[in-house]
Amino acid sequence: MGKVDESMIEPEKLFEAGKHANNEKPRFIVSKATANFIDCLYEMDKLYSLTYDALEEMYGEDTADELIKGDFWGKYNAVQSVINTFIIDSISYNIGKTRNATEI
């Protein structure tokens, strides 16, 4: 894990994460870094949907499915996996450094 700015674990630096499209109340409070990584996953979901919708518009559902299953899906999953690792690293770091174990 790379060097992390310790200021990110100060309580005043915590951010809400876990927001959903319907703007329901966040489910947990996390550091800015963790929140940013979680936001990356939400943006990846949008990217997937936009890509699929564009392919479906151009080629139809069956061809869009085949194109997504091809090169796109493997690379999409690879990036998502790396971001998931960053989230786990950030949470682990914050659990080890914070004074209050509820702040991740």
mmCIF file of N, CA and C in Angstrom:
data_model
loop_
_atom_site.group_PDB
_atom_site.id
_atom_site.type_symbol
_atom_site.label_atom_id
_atom_site.label_comp_id
_atom_site.label_asym_id
_atom_site.label_seq_id
_atom_site.Cartn_x
_atom_site.Cartn_y
_atom_site.Cartn_z
ATOM 1 N N MET A 1 0.851 -1.168 0.000
ATOM 2 C CA MET A 1 0.000 0.000 0.000
ATOM 3 C C MET A 1 0.892 1.225 0.000
ATOM 4 N N GLY A 2 0.549 2.221 -0.812
ATOM 5 C CA GLY A 2 1.326 3.443 -0.902
ATOM 6 C C GLY A 2 1.139 4.336 0.302
ATOM 7 N N LYS A 3 1.888 5.429 0.328
ATOM 8 C CA LYS A 3 1.797 6.387 1.422
ATOM 9 C C LYS A 3 0.424 7.055 1.409
ATOM 10 N N VAL A 4 -0.181 7.146 2.586
ATOM 11 C CA VAL A 4 -1.506 7.737 2.718
ATOM 12 C C VAL A 4 -1.406 8.971 3.591
ATOM 13 N N ASP A 5 -2.072 10.030 3.205
ATOM 14 C CA ASP A 5 -2.103 11.257 3.985
ATOM 15 C C ASP A 5 -2.893 11.004 5.265
ATOM 16 N N GLU A 6 -2.223 11.095 6.415
ATOM 17 C CA GLU A 6 -2.883 10.798 7.677
ATOM 18 C C GLU A 6 -4.001 11.770 8.006
ATOM 19 N N SER A 7 -4.038 12.938 7.390
ATOM 20 C CA SER A 7 -5.121 13.879 7.664
ATOM 21 C C SER A 7 -6.468 13.326 7.222
ATOM 22 N N MET A 8 -6.443 12.334 6.349
ATOM 23 C CA MET A 8 -7.701 11.800 5.856
ATOM 24 C C MET A 8 -8.485 11.056 6.921
ATOM 25 N N ILE A 9 -7.866 10.738 8.055
ATOM 26 C CA ILE A 9 -8.596 9.997 9.071
ATOM 27 C C ILE A 9 -9.110 10.884 10.196
ATOM 28 N N GLU A 10 -8.862 12.177 10.133
ATOM 29 C CA GLU A 10 -9.385 13.078 11.144
ATOM 30 C C GLU A 10 -10.897 13.147 10.995
ATOM 31 N N PRO A 11 -11.648 13.137 12.119
ATOM 32 C CA PRO A 11 -13.111 13.118 12.031
ATOM 33 C C PRO A 11 -13.694 14.208 11.142
ATOM 34 N N GLU A 12 -13.121 15.405 11.168
ATOM 35 C CA GLU A 12 -13.675 16.473 10.331
ATOM 36 C C GLU A 12 -13.419 16.231 8.849
ATOM 37 N N LYS A 13 -12.587 15.261 8.526
ATOM 38 C CA LYS A 13 -12.274 14.953 7.132
ATOM 39 C C LYS A 13 -13.106 13.780 6.606
ATOM 40 N N LEU A 14 -14.021 13.265 7.432
ATOM 41 C CA LEU A 14 -14.804 12.111 7.013
ATOM 42 C C LEU A 14 -15.909 12.522 6.050
ATOM 43 N N PHE A 15 -16.260 11.629 5.169
ATOM 44 C CA PHE A 15 -17.259 11.895 4.147
ATOM 45 C C PHE A 15 -18.295 10.785 4.148
ATOM 46 N N GLU A 16 -19.481 11.136 3.705
ATOM 47 C CA GLU A 16 -20.535 10.144 3.602
ATOM 48 C C GLU A 16 -20.366 9.379 2.297
ATOM 49 N N ALA A 17 -20.621 8.097 2.369
ATOM 50 C CA ALA A 17 -20.552 7.263 1.174
ATOM 51 C C ALA A 17 -21.746 6.323 1.191
ATOM 52 N N GLY A 18 -21.968 5.679 0.089
ATOM 53 C CA GLY A 18 -23.058 4.740 -0.002
ATOM 54 C C GLY A 18 -24.354 5.371 -0.483
ATOM 55 N N LYS A 19 -24.278 6.561 -1.070
ATOM 56 C CA LYS A 19 -25.480 7.203 -1.602
ATOM 57 C C LYS A 19 -25.938 6.438 -2.841
ATOM 58 N N HIS A 20 -27.209 6.443 -3.042
ATOM 59 C CA HIS A 20 -27.773 5.739 -4.185
ATOM 60 C C HIS A 20 -28.512 6.726 -5.071
ATOM 61 N N ALA A 21 -28.905 6.273 -6.223
ATOM 62 C CA ALA A 21 -29.552 7.142 -7.202
ATOM 63 C C ALA A 21 -30.802 7.815 -6.642
ATOM 64 N N ASN A 22 -31.488 7.156 -5.722
ATOM 65 C CA ASN A 22 -32.707 7.744 -5.172
ATOM 66 C C ASN A 22 -32.416 8.661 -3.989
ATOM 67 N N ASN A 23 -31.138 8.982 -3.768
ATOM 68 C CA ASN A 23 -30.698 9.917 -2.724
ATOM 69 C C ASN A 23 -31.078 9.492 -1.317
ATOM 70 N N GLU A 24 -31.185 8.186 -1.088
ATOM 71 C CA GLU A 24 -31.468 7.746 0.273
ATOM 72 C C GLU A 24 -30.282 8.073 1.162
ATOM 73 N N LYS A 25 -30.514 8.099 2.460
ATOM 74 C CA LYS A 25 -29.481 8.474 3.418
ATOM 75 C C LYS A 25 -28.280 7.534 3.302
ATOM 76 N N PRO A 26 -27.065 8.085 3.363
ATOM 77 C CA PRO A 26 -25.871 7.240 3.302
ATOM 78 C C PRO A 26 -25.896 6.190 4.404
ATOM 79 N N ARG A 27 -25.300 5.063 4.147
ATOM 80 C CA ARG A 27 -25.325 3.955 5.088
ATOM 81 C C ARG A 27 -24.120 3.911 6.008
ATOM 82 N N PHE A 28 -23.053 4.618 5.675
ATOM 83 C CA PHE A 28 -21.859 4.584 6.504
ATOM 84 C C PHE A 28 -21.022 5.825 6.267
ATOM 85 N N ILE A 29 -20.101 6.082 7.183
ATOM 86 C CA ILE A 29 -19.202 7.228 7.059
ATOM 87 C C ILE A 29 -17.794 6.683 6.859
ATOM 88 N N VAL A 30 -17.099 7.245 5.890
ATOM 89 C CA VAL A 30 -15.760 6.769 5.550
ATOM 90 C C VAL A 30 -14.832 7.958 5.319
ATOM 91 N N SER A 31 -13.555 7.669 5.198
ATOM 92 C CA SER A 31 -12.577 8.713 4.889
ATOM 93 C C SER A 31 -12.799 9.212 3.461
ATOM 94 N N LYS A 32 -12.198 10.345 3.152
ATOM 95 C CA LYS A 32 -12.319 10.913 1.806
ATOM 96 C C LYS A 32 -11.786 9.937 0.763
ATOM 97 N N ALA A 33 -10.650 9.320 1.044
ATOM 98 C CA ALA A 33 -10.065 8.381 0.078
ATOM 99 C C ALA A 33 -11.010 7.211 -0.182
ATOM 100 N N THR A 34 -11.538 6.618 0.896
ATOM 101 C CA THR A 34 -12.457 5.493 0.732
ATOM 102 C C THR A 34 -13.704 5.932 -0.031
ATOM 103 N N ALA A 35 -14.242 7.103 0.319
ATOM 104 C CA ALA A 35 -15.428 7.619 -0.380
ATOM 105 C C ALA A 35 -15.146 7.813 -1.865
ATOM 106 N N ASN A 36 -13.971 8.308 -2.194
ATOM 107 C CA ASN A 36 -13.617 8.503 -3.603
ATOM 108 C C ASN A 36 -13.554 7.175 -4.343
ATOM 109 N N PHE A 37 -12.986 6.153 -3.701
ATOM 110 C CA PHE A 37 -12.926 4.835 -4.342
ATOM 111 C C PHE A 37 -14.327 4.255 -4.535
ATOM 112 N N ILE A 38 -15.191 4.435 -3.540
ATOM 113 C CA ILE A 38 -16.574 3.961 -3.666
ATOM 114 C C ILE A 38 -17.275 4.702 -4.801
ATOM 115 N N ASP A 39 -17.055 6.004 -4.885
ATOM 116 C CA ASP A 39 -17.623 6.778 -5.993
ATOM 117 C C ASP A 39 -17.128 6.262 -7.340
ATOM 118 N N CYS A 40 -15.882 5.809 -7.387
ATOM 119 C CA CYS A 40 -15.352 5.223 -8.628
ATOM 120 C C CYS A 40 -16.201 4.030 -9.061
ATOM 121 N N LEU A 41 -16.600 3.196 -8.103
ATOM 122 C CA LEU A 41 -17.420 2.032 -8.448
ATOM 123 C C LEU A 41 -18.788 2.456 -8.979
ATOM 124 N N TYR A 42 -19.378 3.490 -8.375
ATOM 125 C CA TYR A 42 -20.651 3.997 -8.895
ATOM 126 C C TYR A 42 -20.473 4.528 -10.314
ATOM 127 N N GLU A 43 -19.383 5.235 -10.552
ATOM 128 C CA GLU A 43 -19.120 5.761 -11.893
ATOM 129 C C GLU A 43 -18.873 4.626 -12.883
ATOM 130 N N MET A 44 -18.225 3.560 -12.423
ATOM 131 C CA MET A 44 -18.009 2.402 -13.302
ATOM 132 C C MET A 44 -19.346 1.782 -13.707
ATOM 133 N N ASP A 45 -20.286 1.716 -12.767
ATOM 134 C CA ASP A 45 -21.621 1.203 -13.103
ATOM 135 C C ASP A 45 -22.269 2.060 -14.183
ATOM 136 N N LYS A 46 -22.116 3.375 -14.064
ATOM 137 C CA LYS A 46 -22.662 4.282 -15.082
ATOM 138 C C LYS A 46 -21.979 4.048 -16.427
ATOM 139 N N LEU A 47 -20.656 3.894 -16.397
ATOM 140 C CA LEU A 47 -19.893 3.642 -17.618
ATOM 141 C C LEU A 47 -20.385 2.380 -18.314
ATOM 142 N N TYR A 48 -20.565 1.329 -17.536
ATOM 143 C CA TYR A 48 -21.053 0.072 -18.099
ATOM 144 C C TYR A 48 -22.418 0.279 -18.765
ATOM 145 N N SER A 49 -23.331 0.925 -18.048
ATOM 146 C CA SER A 49 -24.682 1.139 -18.576
ATOM 147 C C SER A 49 -24.672 1.986 -19.842
ATOM 148 N N LEU A 50 -23.900 3.062 -19.829
ATOM 149 C CA LEU A 50 -23.826 3.930 -21.010
ATOM 150 C C LEU A 50 -23.224 3.197 -22.202
ATOM 151 N N THR A 51 -22.190 2.413 -21.948
ATOM 152 C CA THR A 51 -21.553 1.652 -23.023
ATOM 153 C C THR A 51 -22.526 0.636 -23.603
ATOM 154 N N TYR A 52 -23.193 -0.100 -22.722
ATOM 155 C CA TYR A 52 -24.154 -1.096 -23.195
ATOM 156 C C TYR A 52 -25.288 -0.437 -23.982
ATOM 157 N N ASP A 53 -25.830 0.648 -23.441
ATOM 158 C CA ASP A 53 -26.928 1.339 -24.125
ATOM 159 C C ASP A 53 -26.513 1.816 -25.513
ATOM 160 N N ALA A 54 -25.305 2.347 -25.630
ATOM 161 C CA ALA A 54 -24.823 2.822 -26.933
ATOM 162 C C ALA A 54 -24.659 1.658 -27.905
ATOM 163 N N LEU A 55 -24.083 0.560 -27.431
ATOM 164 C CA LEU A 55 -23.915 -0.611 -28.297
ATOM 165 C C LEU A 55 -25.264 -1.192 -28.711
ATOM 166 N N GLU A 56 -26.190 -1.235 -27.776
ATOM 167 C CA GLU A 56 -27.517 -1.763 -28.087
ATOM 168 C C GLU A 56 -28.229 -0.890 -29.123
ATOM 169 N N GLU A 57 -28.079 0.411 -28.989
ATOM 170 C CA GLU A 57 -28.681 1.339 -29.954
ATOM 171 C C GLU A 57 -28.088 1.133 -31.350
ATOM 172 N N MET A 58 -26.789 0.909 -31.399
ATOM 173 C CA MET A 58 -26.114 0.738 -32.689
ATOM 174 C C MET A 58 -26.380 -0.625 -33.319
ATOM 175 N N TYR A 59 -26.286 -1.694 -32.497
ATOM 176 C CA TYR A 59 -26.253 -3.047 -33.054
ATOM 177 C C TYR A 59 -27.406 -3.951 -32.639
ATOM 178 N N GLY A 60 -28.193 -3.532 -31.664
ATOM 179 C CA GLY A 60 -29.246 -4.406 -31.145
ATOM 180 C C GLY A 60 -28.752 -5.179 -29.924
ATOM 181 N N GLU A 61 -29.705 -5.765 -29.216
ATOM 182 C CA GLU A 61 -29.407 -6.405 -27.929
ATOM 183 C C GLU A 61 -28.436 -7.580 -28.034
ATOM 184 N N ASP A 62 -28.666 -8.479 -28.975
ATOM 185 C CA ASP A 62 -27.818 -9.673 -29.073
ATOM 186 C C ASP A 62 -26.363 -9.329 -29.369
ATOM 187 N N THR A 63 -26.147 -8.439 -30.321
ATOM 188 C CA THR A 63 -24.781 -8.047 -30.664
ATOM 189 C C THR A 63 -24.146 -7.251 -29.533
ATOM 190 N N ALA A 64 -24.932 -6.393 -28.882
ATOM 191 C CA ALA A 64 -24.410 -5.634 -27.735
ATOM 192 C C ALA A 64 -23.941 -6.593 -26.645
ATOM 193 N N ASP A 65 -24.740 -7.623 -26.373
ATOM 194 C CA ASP A 65 -24.348 -8.625 -25.371
ATOM 195 C C ASP A 65 -23.021 -9.282 -25.740
ATOM 196 N N GLU A 66 -22.884 -9.653 -27.002
ATOM 197 C CA GLU A 66 -21.649 -10.310 -27.450
ATOM 198 C C GLU A 66 -20.444 -9.377 -27.340
ATOM 199 N N LEU A 67 -20.624 -8.120 -27.723
ATOM 200 C CA LEU A 67 -19.519 -7.163 -27.645
ATOM 201 C C LEU A 67 -19.106 -6.902 -26.197
ATOM 202 N N ILE A 68 -20.086 -6.787 -25.312
ATOM 203 C CA ILE A 68 -19.779 -6.576 -23.893
ATOM 204 C C ILE A 68 -19.053 -7.789 -23.327
ATOM 205 N N LYS A 69 -19.498 -8.983 -23.692
ATOM 206 C CA LYS A 69 -18.865 -10.208 -23.188
ATOM 207 C C LYS A 69 -17.440 -10.367 -23.713
ATOM 208 N N GLY A 70 -17.126 -9.690 -24.776
ATOM 209 C CA GLY A 70 -15.793 -9.782 -25.362
ATOM 210 C C GLY A 70 -14.761 -9.015 -24.562
ATOM 211 N N ASP A 71 -14.008 -8.211 -25.223
ATOM 212 C CA ASP A 71 -12.886 -7.475 -24.638
ATOM 213 C C ASP A 71 -13.301 -6.532 -23.510
ATOM 214 N N PHE A 72 -14.464 -5.907 -23.631
ATOM 215 C CA PHE A 72 -14.891 -4.902 -22.648
ATOM 216 C C PHE A 72 -15.036 -5.502 -21.254
ATOM 217 N N TRP A 73 -15.733 -6.620 -21.141
ATOM 218 C CA TRP A 73 -16.047 -7.196 -19.837
ATOM 219 C C TRP A 73 -14.794 -7.552 -19.036
ATOM 220 N N GLY A 74 -13.816 -8.149 -19.664
ATOM 221 C CA GLY A 74 -12.586 -8.515 -18.963
ATOM 222 C C GLY A 74 -11.843 -7.303 -18.431
ATOM 223 N N LYS A 75 -11.747 -6.273 -19.238
ATOM 224 C CA LYS A 75 -11.044 -5.057 -18.806
ATOM 225 C C LYS A 75 -11.847 -4.301 -17.750
ATOM 226 N N TYR A 76 -13.149 -4.268 -17.904
ATOM 227 C CA TYR A 76 -14.023 -3.627 -16.916
ATOM 228 C C TYR A 76 -13.851 -4.313 -15.558
ATOM 229 N N ASN A 77 -13.909 -5.634 -15.553
ATOM 230 C CA ASN A 77 -13.747 -6.385 -14.304
ATOM 231 C C ASN A 77 -12.370 -6.191 -13.695
ATOM 232 N N ALA A 78 -11.351 -6.090 -14.528
ATOM 233 C CA ALA A 78 -9.990 -5.887 -14.018
ATOM 234 C C ALA A 78 -9.879 -4.551 -13.286
ATOM 235 N N VAL A 79 -10.417 -3.495 -13.874
ATOM 236 C CA VAL A 79 -10.374 -2.173 -13.228
ATOM 237 C C VAL A 79 -11.200 -2.194 -11.944
ATOM 238 N N GLN A 80 -12.374 -2.791 -11.999
ATOM 239 C CA GLN A 80 -13.230 -2.873 -10.817
ATOM 240 C C GLN A 80 -12.533 -3.636 -9.691
ATOM 241 N N SER A 81 -11.826 -4.679 -10.024
ATOM 242 C CA SER A 81 -11.090 -5.461 -9.030
ATOM 243 C C SER A 81 -9.991 -4.636 -8.362
ATOM 244 N N VAL A 82 -9.279 -3.849 -9.149
ATOM 245 C CA VAL A 82 -8.228 -2.987 -8.593
ATOM 246 C C VAL A 82 -8.836 -1.953 -7.650
ATOM 247 N N ILE A 83 -9.948 -1.353 -8.038
ATOM 248 C CA ILE A 83 -10.605 -0.362 -7.177
ATOM 249 C C ILE A 83 -11.083 -1.015 -5.884
ATOM 250 N N ASN A 84 -11.629 -2.217 -5.971
ATOM 251 C CA ASN A 84 -12.041 -2.939 -4.763
ATOM 252 C C ASN A 84 -10.863 -3.160 -3.821
ATOM 253 N N THR A 85 -9.708 -3.472 -4.374
ATOM 254 C CA THR A 85 -8.503 -3.642 -3.560
ATOM 255 C C THR A 85 -8.127 -2.330 -2.890
ATOM 256 N N PHE A 86 -8.229 -1.227 -3.620
ATOM 257 C CA PHE A 86 -7.937 0.086 -3.029
ATOM 258 C C PHE A 86 -8.894 0.401 -1.879
ATOM 259 N N ILE A 87 -10.163 0.046 -2.034
ATOM 260 C CA ILE A 87 -11.141 0.273 -0.960
ATOM 261 C C ILE A 87 -10.751 -0.515 0.285
ATOM 262 N N ILE A 88 -10.429 -1.770 0.109
ATOM 263 C CA ILE A 88 -10.028 -2.610 1.242
ATOM 264 C C ILE A 88 -8.766 -2.065 1.895
ATOM 265 N N ASP A 89 -7.795 -1.653 1.095
ATOM 266 C CA ASP A 89 -6.561 -1.070 1.640
ATOM 267 C C ASP A 89 -6.855 0.193 2.438
ATOM 268 N N SER A 90 -7.723 1.049 1.920
ATOM 269 C CA SER A 90 -8.056 2.298 2.593
ATOM 270 C C SER A 90 -8.763 2.036 3.920
ATOM 271 N N ILE A 91 -9.723 1.129 3.910
ATOM 272 C CA ILE A 91 -10.437 0.790 5.145
ATOM 273 C C ILE A 91 -9.480 0.171 6.157
ATOM 274 N N SER A 92 -8.645 -0.749 5.711
ATOM 275 C CA SER A 92 -7.681 -1.390 6.613
ATOM 276 C C SER A 92 -6.740 -0.365 7.224
ATOM 277 N N TYR A 93 -6.265 0.551 6.407
ATOM 278 C CA TYR A 93 -5.377 1.603 6.894
ATOM 279 C C TYR A 93 -6.077 2.428 7.961
ATOM 280 N N ASN A 94 -7.306 2.830 7.685
ATOM 281 C CA ASN A 94 -8.039 3.681 8.619
ATOM 282 C C ASN A 94 -8.410 2.959 9.907
ATOM 283 N N ILE A 95 -8.721 1.691 9.828
ATOM 284 C CA ILE A 95 -9.003 0.929 11.046
ATOM 285 C C ILE A 95 -7.763 0.879 11.923
ATOM 286 N N GLY A 96 -6.608 0.747 11.312
ATOM 287 C CA GLY A 96 -5.358 0.694 12.072
ATOM 288 C C GLY A 96 -4.937 2.030 12.644
ATOM 289 N N LYS A 97 -5.362 3.126 12.054
ATOM 290 C CA LYS A 97 -4.891 4.450 12.456
ATOM 291 C C LYS A 97 -5.899 5.273 13.250
ATOM 292 N N THR A 98 -7.158 4.995 13.115
ATOM 293 C CA THR A 98 -8.165 5.851 13.744
ATOM 294 C C THR A 98 -8.326 5.554 15.230
ATOM 295 N N ARG A 99 -8.768 6.539 15.958
ATOM 296 C CA ARG A 99 -9.003 6.376 17.393
ATOM 297 C C ARG A 99 -10.359 5.750 17.654
ATOM 298 N N ASN A 100 -11.266 5.891 16.722
ATOM 299 C CA ASN A 100 -12.622 5.386 16.875
ATOM 300 C C ASN A 100 -12.855 4.359 15.770
ATOM 301 N N ALA A 101 -12.992 3.108 16.148
ATOM 302 C CA ALA A 101 -13.085 2.028 15.166
ATOM 303 C C ALA A 101 -14.307 2.135 14.266
ATOM 304 N N THR A 102 -15.256 3.027 14.574
ATOM 305 C CA THR A 102 -16.418 3.178 13.700
ATOM 306 C C THR A 102 -16.107 4.055 12.503
ATOM 307 N N GLU A 103 -14.973 4.723 12.503
ATOM 308 C CA GLU A 103 -14.581 5.583 11.392
ATOM 309 C C GLU A 103 -13.678 4.797 10.460
ATOM 310 N N ILE A 104 -14.190 4.452 9.309
ATOM 311 C CA ILE A 104 -13.394 3.681 8.367
ATOM 312 C C ILE A 104 -13.176 4.475 7.116
#
